[in-house]
Short mmCIF file of C-alpha atoms in Angstrom, two decimals:
data_model
loop_
_atom_site.label_atom_id
_atom_site.label_comp_id
_atom_site.label_asym_id
_atom_site.label_seq_id
_atom_site.Cartn_x
_atom_site.Cartn_y
_atom_site.Cartn_z
CA MET C 1 11.65 -56.09 -27.46
CA ASN C 2 14.89 -57.11 -26.23
CA LEU C 3 16.29 -56.48 -23.14
CA ALA C 4 19.55 -57.58 -23.09
CA SER C 5 20.03 -55.70 -26.46
CA THR C 6 18.45 -52.30 -25.48
CA ARG C 7 19.76 -49.83 -23.16
CA CYS C 8 18.00 -46.65 -23.36
CA TYR C 9 14.50 -46.32 -24.35
CA GLU C 10 12.49 -43.02 -25.59
CA GLU C 11 8.51 -42.40 -25.17
CA SER C 12 7.95 -43.93 -28.62
CA ASP C 13 8.34 -47.41 -26.96
CA ALA C 14 5.75 -47.25 -24.67
CA HIS C 15 2.70 -47.87 -25.31
CA PRO C 16 0.39 -45.99 -22.70
CA ASP C 17 -3.29 -47.94 -23.80
CA ARG C 18 -1.27 -50.43 -21.58
CA LEU C 19 -2.68 -48.78 -18.61
CA GLN C 20 -6.29 -48.43 -20.39
CA GLY C 21 -8.83 -50.42 -17.68
CA LEU C 22 -6.34 -50.53 -14.93
CA CYS C 23 -6.45 -49.49 -11.60
CA ILE C 24 -3.43 -48.07 -10.13
CA ALA C 25 -2.60 -47.94 -6.33
CA ILE C 26 -0.19 -44.77 -5.21
CA CYS C 27 0.80 -46.04 -1.97
CA GLY C 28 2.60 -43.42 0.05
CA TYR C 29 1.21 -39.34 -0.84
CA GLY C 30 4.56 -37.80 0.25
CA ASN C 31 7.65 -36.46 -1.80
CA GLN C 32 7.06 -38.59 -4.92
CA GLY C 33 4.10 -40.34 -4.50
CA HIS C 34 2.07 -37.08 -4.63
CA ALA C 35 3.79 -36.40 -8.60
CA HIS C 36 3.35 -40.01 -9.78
CA ALA C 37 -0.60 -39.69 -8.68
CA LEU C 38 -1.08 -36.91 -10.03
CA ASN C 39 0.88 -36.93 -13.21
CA LEU C 40 -1.17 -39.92 -13.71
CA ARG C 41 -4.64 -38.19 -13.05
CA ASP C 42 -3.56 -35.06 -15.72
CA ARG C 43 -2.84 -38.24 -18.24
CA GLY C 44 -6.67 -39.81 -17.38
CA VAL C 45 -5.16 -43.00 -15.15
CA ALA C 46 -7.19 -44.35 -12.73
CA VAL C 47 -5.84 -43.73 -9.19
CA ILE C 48 -6.45 -43.84 -6.20
CA VAL C 49 -4.43 -43.73 -2.77
CA GLY C 50 -3.53 -46.26 -0.66
CA ALA C 51 -2.65 -44.28 3.19
CA ARG C 52 -2.77 -44.37 6.66
CA GLU C 53 -6.29 -43.40 8.09
CA GLY C 54 -5.52 -39.71 10.07
CA GLY C 55 -1.85 -39.20 7.87
CA ARG C 56 -0.66 -36.37 6.80
CA GLY C 57 -0.02 -37.95 3.16
CA ALA C 58 -4.20 -38.91 3.67
CA ARG C 59 -5.13 -35.57 4.22
CA ALA C 60 -3.52 -34.09 1.30
CA ALA C 61 -4.49 -37.03 -1.41
CA ARG C 62 -8.32 -36.11 -0.55
CA GLU C 63 -7.50 -32.25 -0.57
CA ALA C 64 -5.91 -33.23 -3.98
CA GLY C 65 -9.29 -34.61 -5.00
CA PHE C 66 -8.41 -38.04 -4.97
CA GLU C 67 -9.92 -41.29 -3.68
CA THR C 68 -8.30 -42.71 -0.47
CA VAL C 69 -7.97 -46.11 0.91
CA ASP C 70 -6.09 -47.95 3.76
CA PHE C 71 -3.65 -50.27 2.15
CA SER C 72 -5.19 -53.52 2.40
CA GLN C 73 -8.03 -52.26 0.44
CA ALA C 74 -5.71 -50.75 -2.08
CA ALA C 75 -4.10 -53.74 -2.74
CA ARG C 76 -7.81 -55.80 -3.44
CA ARG C 77 -8.19 -53.53 -6.08
CA ALA C 78 -5.07 -52.38 -7.82
CA ASP C 79 -3.81 -54.04 -10.40
CA ILE C 80 -0.76 -52.10 -10.12
CA LEU C 81 0.65 -51.47 -6.35
CA MET C 82 3.37 -48.02 -6.77
CA LEU C 83 4.99 -47.66 -3.39
CA THR C 84 6.12 -44.74 -2.80
CA LEU C 85 6.78 -45.21 1.25
CA PRO C 86 9.56 -44.38 3.12
CA ASP C 87 12.07 -46.98 2.74
CA GLU C 88 12.29 -48.13 6.84
CA VAL C 89 8.72 -49.16 6.06
CA GLN C 90 7.74 -50.60 3.26
CA ALA C 91 8.69 -53.94 3.95
CA GLU C 92 6.21 -53.93 7.20
CA VAL C 93 3.31 -52.75 5.26
CA PHE C 94 3.52 -55.23 2.29
CA SER C 95 3.80 -57.92 4.36
CA ARG C 96 1.31 -56.36 6.46
CA ASP C 97 -0.87 -55.00 4.15
CA ILE C 98 -0.61 -55.54 0.97
CA GLN C 99 0.94 -59.65 0.10
CA PRO C 100 -2.08 -61.20 2.25
CA HIS C 101 -4.66 -59.02 0.14
CA TRP C 102 -3.21 -58.91 -3.49
CA LYS C 103 -5.27 -59.56 -6.25
CA ASP C 104 -2.67 -63.02 -8.24
CA SER C 105 -3.20 -60.42 -11.61
CA ALA C 106 -1.82 -57.32 -9.64
CA VAL C 107 2.21 -56.60 -10.56
CA LEU C 108 4.01 -54.41 -7.59
CA ALA C 109 6.16 -51.05 -8.82
CA PHE C 110 8.81 -48.80 -6.86
CA ALA C 111 10.05 -45.85 -6.97
CA HIS C 112 13.65 -47.25 -5.33
CA GLY C 113 15.08 -50.04 -5.47
CA PHE C 114 16.18 -49.94 -1.60
CA ALA C 115 13.45 -53.01 -0.71
CA LEU C 116 14.18 -55.63 -3.12
CA ALA C 117 17.86 -54.97 -3.89
CA PHE C 118 18.33 -55.01 0.30
CA ASP C 119 15.27 -57.83 0.45
CA GLN C 120 13.24 -55.63 2.48
CA ILE C 121 10.79 -57.33 0.53
CA ARG C 122 10.70 -60.85 -0.92
CA LEU C 123 8.97 -60.99 -4.16
CA PRO C 124 6.45 -64.08 -4.29
CA ALA C 125 7.35 -66.84 -6.70
CA GLY C 126 5.23 -65.89 -9.90
CA ARG C 127 4.69 -62.69 -8.94
CA ARG C 128 5.88 -59.36 -11.10
CA ALA C 129 7.77 -56.20 -9.94
CA PHE C 130 8.82 -53.21 -11.82
CA LEU C 131 11.22 -50.42 -11.02
CA VAL C 132 9.90 -46.42 -12.48
CA ALA C 133 13.05 -44.00 -10.12
CA PRO C 134 12.68 -40.93 -11.71
CA LYS C 135 15.76 -39.52 -11.42
CA GLY C 136 14.98 -36.17 -9.45
CA GLN C 137 12.78 -35.39 -6.47
CA GLY C 138 9.18 -35.55 -6.90
CA HIS C 139 8.66 -31.68 -6.69
CA LYS C 140 11.21 -31.55 -9.71
CA LEU C 141 9.10 -34.13 -11.80
CA ARG C 142 5.83 -32.77 -11.04
CA GLN C 143 6.93 -28.90 -12.32
CA ALA C 144 8.88 -30.60 -15.38
CA PHE C 145 5.11 -32.63 -16.06
CA LEU C 146 2.84 -29.36 -16.09
CA ALA C 147 6.02 -27.74 -18.08
CA GLY C 148 5.37 -30.33 -20.72
CA GLY C 149 8.65 -32.04 -19.90
CA GLY C 150 9.88 -34.91 -17.42
CA LEU C 151 12.31 -36.48 -16.34
CA PRO C 152 15.00 -39.44 -17.21
CA SER C 153 14.53 -42.36 -14.83
CA LEU C 154 15.94 -46.08 -14.84
CA LEU C 155 14.02 -48.99 -15.46
CA ALA C 156 13.81 -52.33 -14.20
CA VAL C 157 12.05 -55.42 -13.65
CA GLU C 158 11.79 -58.94 -11.86
CA GLY C 159 9.99 -61.52 -11.95
CA PRO C 160 8.28 -63.99 -14.78
CA ASP C 161 7.08 -62.44 -18.70
CA PRO C 162 9.71 -59.78 -17.61
CA GLU C 163 8.92 -58.27 -21.47
CA ASP C 164 5.42 -57.84 -20.56
CA THR C 165 6.88 -55.85 -17.40
CA LEU C 166 8.84 -54.25 -19.65
CA GLY C 167 6.29 -52.38 -21.24
CA LEU C 168 4.18 -51.93 -18.24
CA ALA C 169 6.60 -50.32 -16.84
CA LEU C 170 7.07 -48.14 -19.93
CA ALA C 171 2.92 -47.12 -20.14
CA TYR C 172 3.70 -45.90 -16.30
CA ALA C 173 6.89 -44.52 -17.22
CA HIS C 174 5.77 -42.62 -19.85
CA ALA C 175 2.91 -41.73 -18.24
CA CYS C 176 3.87 -39.95 -15.31
CA GLY C 177 6.67 -37.99 -16.95
CA ALA C 178 9.26 -40.25 -15.63
CA LEU C 179 10.33 -41.26 -19.88
CA LYS C 180 11.29 -37.69 -20.72
CA GLY C 181 15.24 -38.05 -21.41
CA GLY C 182 15.41 -41.37 -21.80
CA GLY C 183 14.21 -44.53 -19.68
CA PHE C 184 18.02 -46.21 -18.86
CA TRP C 185 17.83 -50.16 -17.88
CA SER C 186 19.17 -50.74 -15.09
CA SER C 187 18.07 -53.01 -12.07
CA PHE C 188 17.00 -52.97 -8.65
CA ARG C 189 19.90 -52.94 -6.92
CA GLU C 190 21.85 -50.86 -8.85
CA GLU C 191 20.28 -48.12 -8.30
CA ALA C 192 20.13 -48.14 -4.88
CA VAL C 193 23.61 -49.10 -4.86
CA THR C 194 24.30 -46.22 -7.59
CA ASP C 195 21.66 -44.05 -5.23
CA GLN C 196 23.03 -43.99 -1.90
CA PHE C 197 26.74 -43.81 -2.99
CA GLY C 198 26.01 -40.41 -4.59
CA GLU C 199 23.98 -39.26 -1.95
CA GLN C 200 26.69 -40.31 0.88
CA VAL C 201 29.54 -39.78 -1.20
CA VAL C 202 28.72 -35.99 -3.11
CA LEU C 203 25.23 -34.79 -3.32
CA CYS C 204 24.54 -34.89 0.94
CA GLY C 205 27.08 -35.95 2.07
CA GLY C 206 30.97 -34.74 0.69
CA LEU C 207 29.34 -31.56 -0.82
CA ILE C 208 27.97 -30.46 2.26
CA GLU C 209 31.19 -31.22 4.07
CA LEU C 210 33.34 -29.74 1.24
CA VAL C 211 31.54 -26.80 1.48
CA VAL C 212 31.97 -26.15 5.74
CA ALA C 213 35.22 -27.00 5.54
CA ALA C 214 35.89 -24.34 2.90
CA TRP C 215 33.57 -21.54 5.13
CA GLU C 216 35.44 -22.32 8.30
CA THR C 217 38.50 -22.12 6.51
CA LEU C 218 38.38 -18.99 5.43
CA VAL C 219 36.78 -17.70 8.76
CA ARG C 220 39.53 -19.08 10.16
CA ARG C 221 41.88 -17.35 8.40
CA GLY C 222 39.76 -13.75 9.04
CA TYR C 223 37.95 -13.84 6.13
CA SER C 224 33.92 -11.81 6.18
CA ARG C 225 31.65 -14.77 6.85
CA GLU C 226 29.14 -13.52 4.31
CA VAL C 227 32.00 -13.37 1.30
CA ALA C 228 33.37 -16.76 2.13
CA TYR C 229 29.53 -17.96 1.78
CA PHE C 230 29.32 -16.35 -1.24
CA GLU C 231 32.29 -18.13 -2.42
CA CYS C 232 31.92 -21.32 -0.38
CA LEU C 233 28.31 -22.29 -0.32
CA HIS C 234 26.05 -19.88 -3.02
CA GLU C 235 28.31 -20.34 -5.94
CA VAL C 236 27.65 -23.32 -6.04
CA LYS C 237 24.77 -23.57 -8.22
CA LEU C 238 25.60 -21.52 -10.88
CA ILE C 239 28.25 -24.35 -11.52
CA VAL C 240 26.49 -27.07 -11.19
CA ASP C 241 23.94 -25.67 -13.53
CA LEU C 242 26.50 -24.93 -15.88
CA ILE C 243 27.30 -28.76 -15.73
CA ALA C 244 24.19 -29.54 -16.05
CA GLU C 245 23.88 -28.13 -19.12
CA HIS C 246 26.92 -27.92 -20.88
CA GLY C 247 28.87 -31.05 -18.63
CA ILE C 248 32.02 -30.56 -17.39
CA ASP C 249 34.50 -29.83 -20.50
CA GLY C 250 31.81 -27.55 -21.25
CA MET C 251 31.80 -25.64 -17.61
CA ARG C 252 35.59 -25.54 -17.98
CA GLU C 253 34.97 -23.72 -21.07
CA ARG C 254 32.59 -20.72 -19.36
CA ILE C 255 34.79 -20.29 -16.88
CA SER C 256 37.40 -17.93 -16.37
CA SER C 257 41.37 -19.37 -17.05
CA THR C 258 42.37 -18.27 -13.23
CA ALA C 259 39.03 -20.53 -12.12
CA ALA C 260 40.05 -23.31 -14.89
CA TYR C 261 43.35 -23.18 -13.80
CA GLY C 262 43.97 -23.12 -9.85
CA GLY C 263 40.34 -25.77 -10.11
CA LEU C 264 42.21 -28.27 -11.64
CA GLU C 265 45.66 -27.65 -9.60
CA ALA C 266 44.31 -28.03 -6.07
CA ALA C 267 41.93 -31.17 -7.15
CA SER C 268 43.71 -33.54 -6.76
CA ARG C 269 45.23 -32.69 -3.17
CA ILE C 270 41.81 -32.06 -2.10
CA ILE C 271 40.20 -35.53 -3.27
CA ASP C 272 43.50 -37.89 -2.81
CA SER C 273 43.88 -41.29 -2.47
CA GLY C 274 42.57 -41.56 0.96
CA SER C 275 39.74 -39.21 -0.23
CA ARG C 276 39.06 -42.58 -2.75
CA ARG C 277 40.28 -45.37 -0.37
CA GLN C 278 37.29 -43.93 1.87
CA MET C 279 34.92 -44.10 -1.11
CA GLU C 280 35.44 -47.24 -1.72
CA GLU C 281 34.80 -48.36 1.95
CA VAL C 282 31.51 -46.30 2.04
CA LEU C 283 30.69 -48.33 -1.65
CA ASP C 284 31.92 -51.16 0.49
CA GLU C 285 28.92 -50.61 3.00
CA ILE C 286 26.18 -50.23 0.85
CA GLU C 287 27.01 -53.10 -1.22
CA ASP C 288 27.21 -55.56 1.40
CA GLY C 289 24.25 -54.06 3.45
CA SER C 290 25.83 -52.73 6.40
CA PHE C 291 24.22 -49.61 5.80
CA ALA C 292 21.08 -50.22 5.22
CA ALA C 293 21.51 -52.28 8.42
CA ALA C 294 22.21 -49.75 10.43
CA PHE C 295 20.07 -47.30 8.93
CA LEU C 296 17.01 -49.46 9.60
CA THR C 297 18.46 -49.54 12.74
CA GLU C 298 18.31 -46.11 13.23
CA ARG C 299 14.63 -45.27 12.40
CA ALA C 300 13.43 -48.26 14.51
CA GLN C 301 15.22 -46.45 17.05
CA GLY C 302 13.60 -43.19 16.78
CA SER C 303 16.01 -41.83 14.96
CA PRO C 304 17.60 -40.81 17.88
CA ARG C 305 21.18 -40.01 15.61
CA LEU C 306 20.19 -38.52 12.59
CA SER C 307 18.24 -36.02 14.59
CA ALA C 308 20.99 -34.89 17.02
CA ALA C 309 22.98 -34.48 13.81
CA ILE C 310 20.44 -32.27 11.95
CA ALA C 311 20.29 -30.31 15.19
CA ALA C 312 23.38 -29.15 15.33
CA GLU C 313 23.88 -29.37 11.87
CA ALA C 314 21.49 -26.70 11.93
CA GLN C 315 23.25 -24.66 15.00
CA HIS C 316 26.72 -23.93 12.75
CA GLU C 317 27.05 -20.75 11.88
CA ILE C 318 27.42 -20.99 8.21
CA VAL C 319 23.55 -21.85 8.30
CA ALA C 320 23.04 -18.60 10.29
CA THR C 321 25.09 -16.87 7.81
CA GLY C 322 23.00 -18.04 5.01
CA HIS C 323 19.24 -17.07 6.69
CA ARG C 324 20.91 -13.46 6.96
CA LEU C 325 22.15 -13.48 3.26
CA HIS C 326 19.04 -14.78 1.74
CA GLU C 327 17.36 -12.15 4.45
CA LEU C 328 19.55 -8.79 2.85
CA LEU C 329 19.22 -10.84 -0.95
CA ARG C 330 15.59 -10.49 -0.54
CA ARG C 331 15.55 -7.04 0.97
CA CYS C 332 18.13 -5.78 -1.54
CA GLN C 333 15.68 -7.39 -4.47
CA LEU C 334 19.38 -8.91 -6.10
CA GLY C 335 19.47 -11.61 -8.21
CA ALA C 336 21.86 -14.82 -8.39
CA GLY C 337 25.09 -12.91 -7.58
CA GLY C 338 27.95 -13.28 -9.17
CA THR C 339 29.02 -15.82 -11.75
CA HIS C 340 32.22 -17.37 -12.63
CA GLU C 341 31.55 -17.17 -16.20
CA LYS C 342 34.16 -15.74 -18.14
CA LYS C 343 34.32 -11.35 -18.15
CA GLY C 344 37.51 -10.62 -19.03
CA ASN C 345 40.46 -11.38 -16.02
CA ASP C 346 37.45 -11.95 -13.21
CA GLY C 347 38.50 -15.51 -11.72
#
């Protein structure tokens, strides 16, 4: 297996028997952890769950039928330790509970590259680690697995004997349903930086701000809150689904000529050179570690700014409008609403 030349791996590249006889500890039974643990168990892999005694994750894992142990006991027993804990606590758990106790042959695994990419965890000399980062939330990974599918993933390895470590990563990815659609070769840093950039600039930051600003613009000019909600928020999923299934070019072919022409004409006015400069600055802050440091400080202080921002956002009128509309839609038993797909002269 040539790591330098092979960039995308398929299920046929994996050898699932690599996991037979091994004990895998999923440390953290939350968003990603529950899906990994359940999928691995369904594939016949021996799984234990490392969790804080008395915590919500430990209770949920026991209810799902898993043996739960504290993190230090997980380290003593596991051949592969998958850390699916929140980014901000991984370093503390590793240094306090795992590093003093893990077996000499144990391999550390991650579903996100943050800890290694930003030196929160420094892999000890002679130790190995791999990354299996599914491209989707844990519940999506579980749903896809149960439907007979899975999700693509990003893969990376660190430490000695990288080809053997990659073999373990592929077997793990195959077993947990994270190799359907391909395992794409990456690095811990590339995965962490691009993941944060995509979240901040598009998915959880830029897109939301664009939706809210567009809604506010229509409402300020006297248009109905509900109609503005449909046009600026509700229909986002319709277009995203078209792009996901058919690509950007395929989406353009499936919307009205009015929507295609108007969208292309307005796009560079909305995302202009100033917006692009701001994207560069956001990327700089992620790459140089400024964002990671600010995030960890915020979490260490109890997340006062994050909590205040979430509370303020929840009070915005677009949120109340959405709740009212969702209730009306449920009561009227409507489906997905309108569509931008071609229907005569509809725009």
